[in-house]
PDB file of C-alpha atoms and ligand atoms in Angstrom:
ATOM      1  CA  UNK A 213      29.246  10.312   3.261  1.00 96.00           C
ATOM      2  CA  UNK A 214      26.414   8.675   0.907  1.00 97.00           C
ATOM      3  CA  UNK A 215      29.001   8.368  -2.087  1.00 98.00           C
ATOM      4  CA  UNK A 216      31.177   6.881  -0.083  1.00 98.00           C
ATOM      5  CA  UNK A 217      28.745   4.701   1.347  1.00 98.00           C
ATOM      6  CA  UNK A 218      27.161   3.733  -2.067  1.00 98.00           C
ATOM      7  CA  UNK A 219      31.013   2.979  -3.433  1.00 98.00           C
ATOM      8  CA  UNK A 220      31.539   0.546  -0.236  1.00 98.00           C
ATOM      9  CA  UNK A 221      28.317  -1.281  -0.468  1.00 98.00           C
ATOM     10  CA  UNK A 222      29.331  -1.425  -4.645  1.00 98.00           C
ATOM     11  CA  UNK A 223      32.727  -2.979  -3.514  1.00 98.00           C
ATOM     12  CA  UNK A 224      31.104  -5.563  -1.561  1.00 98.00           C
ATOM     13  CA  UNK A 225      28.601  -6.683  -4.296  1.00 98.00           C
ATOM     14  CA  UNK A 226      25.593  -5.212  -3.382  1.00 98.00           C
ATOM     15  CA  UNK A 227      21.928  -4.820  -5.005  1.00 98.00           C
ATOM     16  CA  UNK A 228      20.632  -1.504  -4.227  1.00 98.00           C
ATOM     17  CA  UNK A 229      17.410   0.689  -5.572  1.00 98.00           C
ATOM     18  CA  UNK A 230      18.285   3.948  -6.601  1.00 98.00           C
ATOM     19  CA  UNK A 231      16.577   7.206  -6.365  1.00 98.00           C
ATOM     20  CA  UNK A 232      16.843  10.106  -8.661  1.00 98.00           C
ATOM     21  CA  UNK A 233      15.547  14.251  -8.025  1.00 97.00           C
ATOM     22  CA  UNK A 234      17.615  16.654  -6.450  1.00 98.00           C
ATOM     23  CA  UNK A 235      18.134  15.296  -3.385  1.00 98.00           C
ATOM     24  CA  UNK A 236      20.988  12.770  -4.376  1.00 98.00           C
ATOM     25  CA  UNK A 237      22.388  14.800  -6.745  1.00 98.00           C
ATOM     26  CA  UNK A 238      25.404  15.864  -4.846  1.00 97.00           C
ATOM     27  CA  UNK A 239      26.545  12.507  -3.706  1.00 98.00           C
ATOM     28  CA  UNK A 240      25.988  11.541  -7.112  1.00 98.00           C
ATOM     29  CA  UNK A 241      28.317  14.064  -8.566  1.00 98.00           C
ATOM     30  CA  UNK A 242      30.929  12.830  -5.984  1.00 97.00           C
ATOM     31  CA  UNK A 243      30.426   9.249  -6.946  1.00 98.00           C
ATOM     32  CA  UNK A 244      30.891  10.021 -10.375  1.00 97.00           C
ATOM     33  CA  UNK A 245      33.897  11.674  -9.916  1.00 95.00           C
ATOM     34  CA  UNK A 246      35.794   8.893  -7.318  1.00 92.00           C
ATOM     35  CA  UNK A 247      33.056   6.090  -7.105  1.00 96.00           C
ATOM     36  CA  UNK A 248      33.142   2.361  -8.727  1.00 98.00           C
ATOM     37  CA  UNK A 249      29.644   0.636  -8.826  1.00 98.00           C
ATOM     38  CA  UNK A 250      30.757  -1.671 -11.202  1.00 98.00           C
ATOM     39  CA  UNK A 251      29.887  -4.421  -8.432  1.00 98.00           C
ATOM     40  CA  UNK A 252      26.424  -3.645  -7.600  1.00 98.00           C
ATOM     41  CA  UNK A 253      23.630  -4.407  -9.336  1.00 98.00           C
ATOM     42  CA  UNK A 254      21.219  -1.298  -9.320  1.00 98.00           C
ATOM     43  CA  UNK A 255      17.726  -1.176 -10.190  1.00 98.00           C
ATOM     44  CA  UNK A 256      15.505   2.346 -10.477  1.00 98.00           C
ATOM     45  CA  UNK A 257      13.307   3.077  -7.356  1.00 98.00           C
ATOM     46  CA  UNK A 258      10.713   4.401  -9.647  1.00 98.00           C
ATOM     47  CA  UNK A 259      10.014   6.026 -12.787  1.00 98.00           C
ATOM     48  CA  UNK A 260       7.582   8.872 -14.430  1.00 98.00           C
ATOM     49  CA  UNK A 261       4.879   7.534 -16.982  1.00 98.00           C
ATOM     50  CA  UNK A 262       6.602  10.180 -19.652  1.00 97.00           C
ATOM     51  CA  UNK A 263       7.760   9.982 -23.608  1.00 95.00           C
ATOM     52  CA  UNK A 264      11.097   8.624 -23.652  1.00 93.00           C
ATOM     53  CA  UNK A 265      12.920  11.815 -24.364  1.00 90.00           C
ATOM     54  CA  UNK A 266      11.841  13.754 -21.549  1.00 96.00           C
ATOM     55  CA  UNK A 267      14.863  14.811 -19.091  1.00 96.00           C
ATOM     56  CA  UNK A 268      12.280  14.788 -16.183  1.00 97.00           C
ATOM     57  CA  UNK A 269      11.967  11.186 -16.026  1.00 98.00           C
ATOM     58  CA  UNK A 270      14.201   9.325 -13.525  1.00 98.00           C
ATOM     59  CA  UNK A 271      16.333   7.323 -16.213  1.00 98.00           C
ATOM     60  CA  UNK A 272      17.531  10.456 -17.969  1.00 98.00           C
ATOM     61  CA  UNK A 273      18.197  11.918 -14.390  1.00 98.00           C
ATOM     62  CA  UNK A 274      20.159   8.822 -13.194  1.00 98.00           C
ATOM     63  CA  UNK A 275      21.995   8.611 -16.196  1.00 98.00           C
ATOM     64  CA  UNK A 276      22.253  12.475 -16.253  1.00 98.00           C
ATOM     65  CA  UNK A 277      23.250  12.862 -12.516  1.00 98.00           C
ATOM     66  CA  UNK A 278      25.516   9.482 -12.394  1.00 98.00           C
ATOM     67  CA  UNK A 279      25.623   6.841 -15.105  1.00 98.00           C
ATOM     68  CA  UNK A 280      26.927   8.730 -17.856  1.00 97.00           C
ATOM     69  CA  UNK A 281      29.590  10.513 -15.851  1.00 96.00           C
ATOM     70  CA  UNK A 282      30.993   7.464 -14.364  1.00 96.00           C
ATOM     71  CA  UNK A 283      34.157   5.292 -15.655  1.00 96.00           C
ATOM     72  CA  UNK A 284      32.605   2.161 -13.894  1.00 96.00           C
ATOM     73  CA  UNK A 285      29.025   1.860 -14.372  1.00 97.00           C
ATOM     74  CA  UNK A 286      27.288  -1.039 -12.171  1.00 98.00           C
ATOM     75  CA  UNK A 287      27.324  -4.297 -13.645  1.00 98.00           C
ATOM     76  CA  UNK A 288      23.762  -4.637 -14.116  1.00 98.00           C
ATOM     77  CA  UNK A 289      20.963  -2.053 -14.461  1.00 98.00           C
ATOM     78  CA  UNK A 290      17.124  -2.326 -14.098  1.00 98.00           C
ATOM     79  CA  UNK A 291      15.254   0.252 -15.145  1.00 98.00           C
ATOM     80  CA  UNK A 292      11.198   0.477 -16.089  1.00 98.00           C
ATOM     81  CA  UNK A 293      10.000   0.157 -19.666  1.00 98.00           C
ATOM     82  CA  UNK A 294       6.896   2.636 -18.991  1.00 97.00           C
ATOM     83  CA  UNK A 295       6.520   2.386 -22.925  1.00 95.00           C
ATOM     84  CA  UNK A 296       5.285  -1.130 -22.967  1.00 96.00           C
ATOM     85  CA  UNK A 297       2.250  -2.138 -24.387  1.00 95.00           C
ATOM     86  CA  UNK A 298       0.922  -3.809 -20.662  1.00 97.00           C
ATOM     87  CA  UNK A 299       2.246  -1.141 -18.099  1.00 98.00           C
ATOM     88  CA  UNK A 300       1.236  -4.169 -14.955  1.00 98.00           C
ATOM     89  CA  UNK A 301       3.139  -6.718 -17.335  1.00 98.00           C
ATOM     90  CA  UNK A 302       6.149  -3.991 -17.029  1.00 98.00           C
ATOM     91  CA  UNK A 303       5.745  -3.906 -13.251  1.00 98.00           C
ATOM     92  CA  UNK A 304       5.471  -7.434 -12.383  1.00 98.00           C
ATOM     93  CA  UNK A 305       8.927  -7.820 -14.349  1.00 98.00           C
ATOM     94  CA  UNK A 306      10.517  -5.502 -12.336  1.00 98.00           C
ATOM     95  CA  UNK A 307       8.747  -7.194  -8.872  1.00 98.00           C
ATOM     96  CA  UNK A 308       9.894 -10.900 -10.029  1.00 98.00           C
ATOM     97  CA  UNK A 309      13.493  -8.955 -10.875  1.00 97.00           C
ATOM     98  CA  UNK A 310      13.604  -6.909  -6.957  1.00 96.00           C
ATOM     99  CA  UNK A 311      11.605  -9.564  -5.083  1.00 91.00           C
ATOM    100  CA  UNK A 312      13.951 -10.286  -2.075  1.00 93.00           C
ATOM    101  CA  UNK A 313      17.179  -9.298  -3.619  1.00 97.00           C
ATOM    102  CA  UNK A 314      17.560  -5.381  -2.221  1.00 98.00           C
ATOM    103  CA  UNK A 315      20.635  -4.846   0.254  1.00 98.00           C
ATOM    104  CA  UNK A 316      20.305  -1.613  -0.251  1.00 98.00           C
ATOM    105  CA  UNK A 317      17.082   0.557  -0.669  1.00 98.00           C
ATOM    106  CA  UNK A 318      18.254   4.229  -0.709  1.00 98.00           C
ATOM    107  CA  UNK A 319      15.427   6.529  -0.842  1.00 99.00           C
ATOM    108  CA  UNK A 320      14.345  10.345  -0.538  1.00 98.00           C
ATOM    109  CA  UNK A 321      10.907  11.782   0.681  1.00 98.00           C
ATOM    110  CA  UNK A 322       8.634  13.921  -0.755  1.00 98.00           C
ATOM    111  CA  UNK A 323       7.204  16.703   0.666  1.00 97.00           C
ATOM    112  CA  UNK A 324       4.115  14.937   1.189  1.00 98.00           C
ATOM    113  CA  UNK A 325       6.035  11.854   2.644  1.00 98.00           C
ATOM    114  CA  UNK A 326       6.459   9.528  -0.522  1.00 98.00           C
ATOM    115  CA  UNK A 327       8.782   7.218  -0.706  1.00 98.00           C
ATOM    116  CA  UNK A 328       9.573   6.465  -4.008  1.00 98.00           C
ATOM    117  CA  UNK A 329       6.526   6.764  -5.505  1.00 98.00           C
ATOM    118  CA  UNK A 330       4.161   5.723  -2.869  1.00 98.00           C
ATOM    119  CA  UNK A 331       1.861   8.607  -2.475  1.00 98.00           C
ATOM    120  CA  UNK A 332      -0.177   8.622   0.764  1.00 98.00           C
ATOM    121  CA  UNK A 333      -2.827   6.289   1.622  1.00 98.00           C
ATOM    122  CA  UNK A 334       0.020   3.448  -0.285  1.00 98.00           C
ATOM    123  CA  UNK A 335      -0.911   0.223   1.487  1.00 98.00           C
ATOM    124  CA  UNK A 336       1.839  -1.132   3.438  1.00 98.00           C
ATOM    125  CA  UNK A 337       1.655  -4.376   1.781  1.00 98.00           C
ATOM    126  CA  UNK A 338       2.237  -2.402  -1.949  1.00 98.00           C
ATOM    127  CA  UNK A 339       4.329  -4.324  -4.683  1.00 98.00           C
ATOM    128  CA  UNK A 340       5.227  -2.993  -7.698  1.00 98.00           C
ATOM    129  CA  UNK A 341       2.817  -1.244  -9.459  1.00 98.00           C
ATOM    130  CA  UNK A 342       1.411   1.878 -11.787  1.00 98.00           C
ATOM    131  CA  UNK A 343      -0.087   4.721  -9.311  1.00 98.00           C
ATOM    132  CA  UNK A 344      -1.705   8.046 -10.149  1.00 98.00           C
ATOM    133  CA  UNK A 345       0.685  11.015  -8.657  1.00 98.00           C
ATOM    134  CA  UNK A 346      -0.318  13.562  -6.193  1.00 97.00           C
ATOM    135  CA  UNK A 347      -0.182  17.237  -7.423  1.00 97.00           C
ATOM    136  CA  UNK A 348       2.927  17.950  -4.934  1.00 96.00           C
ATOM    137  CA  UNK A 349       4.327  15.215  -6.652  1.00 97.00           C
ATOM    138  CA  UNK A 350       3.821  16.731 -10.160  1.00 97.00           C
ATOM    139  CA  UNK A 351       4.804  19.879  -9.178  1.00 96.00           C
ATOM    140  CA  UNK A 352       7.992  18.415  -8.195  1.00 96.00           C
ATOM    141  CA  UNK A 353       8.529  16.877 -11.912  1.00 96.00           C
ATOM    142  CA  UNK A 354       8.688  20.167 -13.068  1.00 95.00           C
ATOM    143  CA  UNK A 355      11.703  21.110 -11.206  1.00 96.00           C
ATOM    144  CA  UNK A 356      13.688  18.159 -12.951  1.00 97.00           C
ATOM    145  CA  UNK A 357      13.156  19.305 -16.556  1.00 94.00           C
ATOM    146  CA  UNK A 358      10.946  21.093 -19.188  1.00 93.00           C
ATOM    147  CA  UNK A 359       8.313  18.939 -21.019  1.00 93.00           C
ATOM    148  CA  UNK A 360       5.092  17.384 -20.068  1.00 95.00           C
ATOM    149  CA  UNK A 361       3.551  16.507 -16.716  1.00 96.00           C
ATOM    150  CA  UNK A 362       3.609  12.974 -15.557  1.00 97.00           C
ATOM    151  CA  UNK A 363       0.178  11.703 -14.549  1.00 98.00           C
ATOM    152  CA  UNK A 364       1.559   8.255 -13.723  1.00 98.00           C
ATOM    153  CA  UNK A 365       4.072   6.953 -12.361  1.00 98.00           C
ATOM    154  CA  UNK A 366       5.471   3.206 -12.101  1.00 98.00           C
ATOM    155  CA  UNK A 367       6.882   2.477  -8.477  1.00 98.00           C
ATOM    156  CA  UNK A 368       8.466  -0.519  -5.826  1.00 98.00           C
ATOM    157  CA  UNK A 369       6.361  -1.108  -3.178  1.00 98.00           C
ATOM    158  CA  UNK A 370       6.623  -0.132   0.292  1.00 98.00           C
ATOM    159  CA  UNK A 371       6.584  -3.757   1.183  1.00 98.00           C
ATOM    160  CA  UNK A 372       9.257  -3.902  -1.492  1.00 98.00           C
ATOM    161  CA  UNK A 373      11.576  -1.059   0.470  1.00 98.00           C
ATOM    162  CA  UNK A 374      10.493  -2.642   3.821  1.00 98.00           C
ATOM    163  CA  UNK A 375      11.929  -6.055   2.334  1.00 98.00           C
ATOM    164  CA  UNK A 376      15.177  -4.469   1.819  1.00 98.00           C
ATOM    165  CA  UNK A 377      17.877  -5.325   4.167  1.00 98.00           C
ATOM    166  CA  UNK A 378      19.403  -1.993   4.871  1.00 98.00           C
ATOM    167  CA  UNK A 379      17.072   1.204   4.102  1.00 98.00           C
ATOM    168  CA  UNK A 380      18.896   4.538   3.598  1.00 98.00           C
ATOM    169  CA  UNK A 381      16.851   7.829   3.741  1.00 99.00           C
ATOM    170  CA  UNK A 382      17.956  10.570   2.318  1.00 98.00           C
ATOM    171  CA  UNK A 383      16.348  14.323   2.591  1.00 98.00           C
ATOM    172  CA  UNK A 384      18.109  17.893   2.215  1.00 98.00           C
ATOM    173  CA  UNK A 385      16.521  21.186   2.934  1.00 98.00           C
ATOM    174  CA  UNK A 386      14.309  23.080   4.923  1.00 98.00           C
ATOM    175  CA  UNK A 387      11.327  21.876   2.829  1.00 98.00           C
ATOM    176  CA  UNK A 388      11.791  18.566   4.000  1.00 98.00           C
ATOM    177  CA  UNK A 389      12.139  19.667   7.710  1.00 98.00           C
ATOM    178  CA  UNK A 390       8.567  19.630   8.482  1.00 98.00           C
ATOM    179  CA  UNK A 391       8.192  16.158   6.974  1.00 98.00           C
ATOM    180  CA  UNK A 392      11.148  14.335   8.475  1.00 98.00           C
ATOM    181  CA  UNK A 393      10.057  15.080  11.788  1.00 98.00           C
ATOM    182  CA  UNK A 394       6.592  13.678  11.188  1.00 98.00           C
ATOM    183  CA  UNK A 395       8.370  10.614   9.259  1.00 98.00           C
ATOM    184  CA  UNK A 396      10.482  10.084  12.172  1.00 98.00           C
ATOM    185  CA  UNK A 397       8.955  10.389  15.185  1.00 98.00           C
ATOM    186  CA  UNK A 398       5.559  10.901  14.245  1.00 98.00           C
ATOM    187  CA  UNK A 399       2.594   8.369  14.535  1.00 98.00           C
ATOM    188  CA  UNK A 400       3.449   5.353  11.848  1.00 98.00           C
ATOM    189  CA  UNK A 401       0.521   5.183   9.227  1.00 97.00           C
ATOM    190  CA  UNK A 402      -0.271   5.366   5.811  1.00 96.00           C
ATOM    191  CA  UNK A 403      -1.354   8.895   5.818  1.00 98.00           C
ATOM    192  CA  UNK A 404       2.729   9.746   5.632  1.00 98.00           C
ATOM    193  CA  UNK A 405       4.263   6.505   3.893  1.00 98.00           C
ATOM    194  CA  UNK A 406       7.783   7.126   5.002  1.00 98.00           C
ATOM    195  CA  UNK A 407       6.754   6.723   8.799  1.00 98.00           C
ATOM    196  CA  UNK A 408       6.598   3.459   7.780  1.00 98.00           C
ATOM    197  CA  UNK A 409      10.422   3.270   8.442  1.00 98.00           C
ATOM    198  CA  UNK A 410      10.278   3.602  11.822  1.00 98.00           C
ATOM    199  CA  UNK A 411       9.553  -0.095  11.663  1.00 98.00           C
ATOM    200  CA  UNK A 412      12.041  -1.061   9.775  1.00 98.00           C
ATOM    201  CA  UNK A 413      14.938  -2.880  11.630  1.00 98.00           C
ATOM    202  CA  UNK A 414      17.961  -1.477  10.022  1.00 98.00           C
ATOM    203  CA  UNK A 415      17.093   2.053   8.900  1.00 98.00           C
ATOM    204  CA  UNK A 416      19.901   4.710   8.317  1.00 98.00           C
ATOM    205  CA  UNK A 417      19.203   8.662   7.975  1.00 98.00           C
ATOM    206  CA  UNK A 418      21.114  10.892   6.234  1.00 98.00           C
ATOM    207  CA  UNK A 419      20.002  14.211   6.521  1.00 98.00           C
ATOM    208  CA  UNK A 420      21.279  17.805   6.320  1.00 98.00           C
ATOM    209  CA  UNK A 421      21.265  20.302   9.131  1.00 98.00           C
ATOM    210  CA  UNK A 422      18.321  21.871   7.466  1.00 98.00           C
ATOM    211  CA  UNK A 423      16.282  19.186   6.906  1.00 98.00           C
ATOM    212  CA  UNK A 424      17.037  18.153  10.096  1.00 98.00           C
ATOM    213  CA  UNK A 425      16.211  21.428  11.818  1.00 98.00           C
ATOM    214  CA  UNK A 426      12.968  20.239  13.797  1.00 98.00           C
ATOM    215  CA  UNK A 427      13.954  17.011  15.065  1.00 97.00           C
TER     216      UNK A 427
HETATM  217  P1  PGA B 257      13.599  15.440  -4.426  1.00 67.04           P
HETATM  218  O1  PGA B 257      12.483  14.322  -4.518  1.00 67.04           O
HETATM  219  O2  PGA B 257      14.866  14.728  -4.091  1.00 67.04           O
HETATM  220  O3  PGA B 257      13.657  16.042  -5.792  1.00 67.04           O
HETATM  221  O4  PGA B 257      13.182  16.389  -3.370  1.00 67.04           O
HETATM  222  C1  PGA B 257      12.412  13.362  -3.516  1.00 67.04           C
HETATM  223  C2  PGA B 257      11.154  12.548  -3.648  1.00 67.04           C
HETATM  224  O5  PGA B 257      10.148  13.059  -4.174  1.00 67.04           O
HETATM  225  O6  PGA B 257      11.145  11.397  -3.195  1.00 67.04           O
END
Protein backbone atom coordinates (compact mmCIF):
# COMPACT_ATOMS: atom_id res chain seq x y z
CA UNK A 1 0.00 0.00 0.00
CA UNK A 2 2.96 2.61 0.80
CA UNK A 3 4.77 1.69 -2.60
CA UNK A 4 1.95 2.17 -4.26
CA UNK A 5 1.19 5.23 -2.58
CA UNK A 6 4.78 6.67 -2.94
CA UNK A 7 4.58 5.67 -6.97
CA UNK A 8 1.11 7.74 -7.19
CA UNK A 9 2.22 10.76 -5.34
CA UNK A 10 5.71 10.33 -7.82
CA UNK A 11 3.25 10.32 -10.85
CA UNK A 12 1.67 13.41 -9.81
CA UNK A 13 4.93 15.40 -9.21
CA UNK A 14 5.35 15.38 -5.76
CA UNK A 15 8.20 16.54 -3.17
CA UNK A 16 8.39 14.12 -0.45
CA UNK A 17 11.07 13.47 2.61
CA UNK A 18 12.15 10.12 2.82
CA UNK A 19 12.97 7.91 5.65
CA UNK A 20 15.40 5.10 5.74
CA UNK A 21 15.82 1.93 8.74
CA UNK A 22 13.96 -1.08 8.59
CA UNK A 23 10.75 0.02 8.76
CA UNK A 24 10.32 1.06 4.99
CA UNK A 25 12.29 -1.45 3.75
CA UNK A 26 9.61 -3.64 2.39
CA UNK A 27 7.70 -1.05 0.51
CA UNK A 28 10.92 -0.05 -0.70
CA UNK A 29 11.78 -3.37 -2.17
CA UNK A 30 8.30 -3.28 -3.87
CA UNK A 31 8.89 0.14 -5.27
CA UNK A 32 12.00 -0.87 -6.63
CA UNK A 33 10.73 -3.63 -8.29
CA UNK A 34 7.28 -1.84 -10.02
CA UNK A 35 7.68 1.87 -8.80
CA UNK A 36 8.64 5.15 -10.99
CA UNK A 37 9.74 8.20 -8.82
CA UNK A 38 11.24 9.73 -11.58
CA UNK A 39 8.61 12.68 -10.92
CA UNK A 40 9.17 13.48 -7.41
CA UNK A 41 11.66 15.30 -6.05
CA UNK A 42 12.92 13.52 -2.78
CA UNK A 43 14.98 14.87 -0.15
CA UNK A 44 16.50 12.63 3.02
CA UNK A 45 14.49 13.00 6.33
CA UNK A 46 17.71 12.84 8.16
CA UNK A 47 21.08 11.57 8.21
CA UNK A 48 23.85 9.98 10.77
CA UNK A 49 26.98 12.26 11.52
CA UNK A 50 29.20 9.05 10.15
CA UNK A 51 32.43 8.61 7.61
CA UNK A 52 31.10 8.42 4.27
CA UNK A 53 31.55 4.73 3.77
CA UNK A 54 29.59 3.53 6.52
CA UNK A 55 26.38 1.36 5.36
CA UNK A 56 24.60 2.58 8.60
CA UNK A 57 24.08 5.97 7.46
CA UNK A 58 20.73 6.78 5.79
CA UNK A 59 22.19 7.60 2.19
CA UNK A 60 23.81 4.20 1.80
CA UNK A 61 20.46 2.70 3.19
CA UNK A 62 18.25 4.70 0.75
CA UNK A 63 20.35 4.02 -2.00
CA UNK A 64 20.83 0.41 -0.67
CA UNK A 65 17.07 -0.25 0.07
CA UNK A 66 15.70 1.85 -3.14
CA UNK A 67 17.81 4.10 -5.32
CA UNK A 68 20.15 1.75 -6.68
CA UNK A 69 17.59 -0.93 -7.42
CA UNK A 70 15.31 1.28 -9.26
CA UNK A 71 15.09 1.85 -13.26
CA UNK A 72 13.59 5.40 -12.58
CA UNK A 73 15.26 7.18 -9.90
CA UNK A 74 13.45 10.61 -8.80
CA UNK A 75 14.36 13.49 -10.71
CA UNK A 76 16.01 15.31 -8.06
CA UNK A 77 17.67 14.15 -4.81
CA UNK A 78 18.65 16.05 -1.59
CA UNK A 79 20.63 14.48 0.62
CA UNK A 80 22.97 15.98 3.73
CA UNK A 81 26.66 16.67 3.25
CA UNK A 82 27.47 15.77 7.09
CA UNK A 83 31.21 16.03 5.82
CA UNK A 84 31.21 19.73 5.41
CA UNK A 85 33.47 21.90 6.99
CA UNK A 86 30.26 24.09 8.82
CA UNK A 87 27.78 21.19 9.77
CA UNK A 88 24.82 24.46 10.57
CA UNK A 89 26.01 25.88 7.05
CA UNK A 90 25.03 22.14 5.77
CA UNK A 91 21.68 22.35 7.56
CA UNK A 92 20.50 25.69 6.69
CA UNK A 93 21.05 24.50 2.91
CA UNK A 94 18.93 21.79 3.29
CA UNK A 95 16.13 24.18 5.38
CA UNK A 96 16.29 27.01 2.49
CA UNK A 97 16.06 23.69 -0.04
CA UNK A 98 12.67 21.92 2.18
CA UNK A 99 11.29 25.23 3.47
CA UNK A 100 7.58 24.97 2.36
CA UNK A 101 8.00 22.66 -0.51
CA UNK A 102 7.10 19.00 1.29
CA UNK A 103 3.79 17.28 -0.12
CA UNK A 104 4.81 14.48 1.28
CA UNK A 105 6.63 13.88 4.68
CA UNK A 106 6.74 10.06 5.18
CA UNK A 107 8.18 9.18 8.42
CA UNK A 108 8.79 6.20 10.98
CA UNK A 109 9.08 6.41 14.89
CA UNK A 110 11.50 5.40 17.11
CA UNK A 111 11.06 3.54 19.96
CA UNK A 112 11.43 6.47 22.01
CA UNK A 113 8.99 8.48 19.71
CA UNK A 114 11.46 10.31 17.22
CA UNK A 115 10.50 11.40 14.28
CA UNK A 116 13.17 11.64 12.07
CA UNK A 117 15.68 12.62 14.17
CA UNK A 118 13.93 14.65 16.71
CA UNK A 119 14.77 13.04 19.94
CA UNK A 120 12.50 13.99 22.86
CA UNK A 121 12.33 17.26 24.45
CA UNK A 122 12.70 18.56 20.21
CA UNK A 123 10.96 21.92 20.34
CA UNK A 124 7.99 22.04 18.24
CA UNK A 125 9.16 25.00 16.45
CA UNK A 126 12.67 22.85 15.36
CA UNK A 127 14.20 23.61 11.81
CA UNK A 128 16.85 21.92 10.46
CA UNK A 129 19.57 21.32 12.51
CA UNK A 130 22.64 19.02 14.07
CA UNK A 131 21.26 17.17 17.40
CA UNK A 132 23.06 14.82 19.78
CA UNK A 133 21.23 11.17 19.56
CA UNK A 134 19.65 9.37 22.36
CA UNK A 135 21.24 5.95 23.27
CA UNK A 136 17.93 4.06 21.92
CA UNK A 137 18.65 5.88 18.99
CA UNK A 138 22.28 4.62 18.70
CA UNK A 139 21.45 1.38 19.53
CA UNK A 140 19.22 1.38 16.66
CA UNK A 141 22.26 2.42 14.18
CA UNK A 142 23.72 -0.66 14.95
CA UNK A 143 21.05 -2.74 13.53
CA UNK A 144 21.57 -0.97 10.02
CA UNK A 145 25.25 -1.89 9.56
CA UNK A 146 28.71 -2.65 11.14
CA UNK A 147 31.04 0.36 11.76
CA UNK A 148 31.09 3.17 14.17
CA UNK A 149 28.42 4.73 16.36
CA UNK A 150 26.85 7.93 15.32
CA UNK A 151 26.96 10.58 18.04
CA UNK A 152 25.24 13.13 15.80
CA UNK A 153 22.92 13.28 13.70
CA UNK A 154 21.68 16.08 11.11
CA UNK A 155 17.72 16.25 11.01
CA UNK A 156 14.31 18.37 9.47
CA UNK A 157 12.52 19.88 11.99
CA UNK A 158 9.35 18.99 13.47
CA UNK A 159 8.05 22.32 12.37
CA UNK A 160 9.56 21.22 9.08
CA UNK A 161 7.31 17.73 9.04
CA UNK A 162 4.37 19.72 10.57
CA UNK A 163 4.78 22.15 7.42
CA UNK A 164 4.32 19.32 5.17
CA UNK A 165 1.08 19.01 3.46
CA UNK A 166 0.34 15.37 3.81
CA UNK A 167 2.30 13.45 6.76
CA UNK A 168 2.57 9.64 6.40
CA UNK A 169 3.61 7.54 9.49
CA UNK A 170 4.90 4.55 9.15
CA UNK A 171 5.73 1.85 12.11
CA UNK A 172 5.93 -2.14 11.95
CA UNK A 173 6.27 -4.41 14.88
CA UNK A 174 5.47 -5.12 18.24
CA UNK A 175 8.30 -2.83 19.45
CA UNK A 176 6.61 0.00 18.16
CA UNK A 177 3.20 -1.02 19.71
CA UNK A 178 3.74 0.56 22.97
CA UNK A 179 4.80 3.81 21.30
CA UNK A 180 2.12 4.24 18.67
CA UNK A 181 -0.46 4.14 21.13
CA UNK A 182 1.13 6.87 23.21
CA UNK A 183 1.88 8.82 19.76
CA UNK A 184 -1.64 8.49 18.89
CA UNK A 185 -3.84 8.96 21.42
CA UNK A 186 -1.70 9.91 24.10
CA UNK A 187 -1.26 13.47 25.65
CA UNK A 188 0.51 15.75 22.70
CA UNK A 189 3.95 17.07 24.08
CA UNK A 190 7.42 17.14 23.53
CA UNK A 191 8.27 14.41 25.86
CA UNK A 192 7.11 11.89 22.74
CA UNK A 193 7.74 14.11 19.49
CA UNK A 194 5.56 12.09 17.23
CA UNK A 195 2.35 13.01 19.36
CA UNK A 196 2.91 15.99 17.78
CA UNK A 197 0.92 14.56 14.77
CA UNK A 198 -2.11 14.42 16.30
CA UNK A 199 -2.21 18.07 15.34
CA UNK A 200 -1.47 17.82 12.17
CA UNK A 201 -4.46 18.29 9.72
CA UNK A 202 -3.85 15.68 7.16
CA UNK A 203 -2.03 12.83 8.89
CA UNK A 204 -2.13 9.21 7.41
CA UNK A 205 -1.03 5.92 9.47
CA UNK A 206 0.20 3.04 8.13
CA UNK A 207 0.78 0.52 10.51
CA UNK A 208 1.00 -3.28 10.83
CA UNK A 209 -1.26 -5.44 12.91
CA UNK A 210 1.53 -5.66 15.37
CA UNK A 211 2.41 -2.38 15.77
CA UNK A 212 -0.95 -1.67 15.92
CA UNK A 213 -1.81 -4.22 18.59
CA UNK A 214 -2.65 -1.70 21.55
CA UNK A 215 -4.61 0.84 19.90
P1 LIG B 1 13.34 1.79 12.20
O1 LIG B 1 13.67 3.28 12.65
O2 LIG B 1 12.49 1.91 10.99
O3 LIG B 1 14.67 1.18 11.89
O4 LIG B 1 12.64 1.15 13.34
C1 LIG B 1 12.64 4.21 12.69
C2 LIG B 1 13.10 5.48 13.36
O5 LIG B 1 14.01 5.43 14.21
O6 LIG B 1 12.53 6.53 13.07
Amino acid sequence: MVADRLNDAAAGGATMCLPTGSTPRQAYAHLAAHGDLSGSTVFLLDEFVLPDDSPARCDSMLHRDLLNRMTHPPKRLETWDTNAPDLAAECARMEDAVNGVLDVAVLGIGTNGHLGLNEPGSPVASRSRVVELHQSTQAASTTYGSGPIPELGVTFGLADIMDASTVWLLATGTHKAAIIADALTGPIGIAIPASVLQDHPQLEVFLDPEAASRL
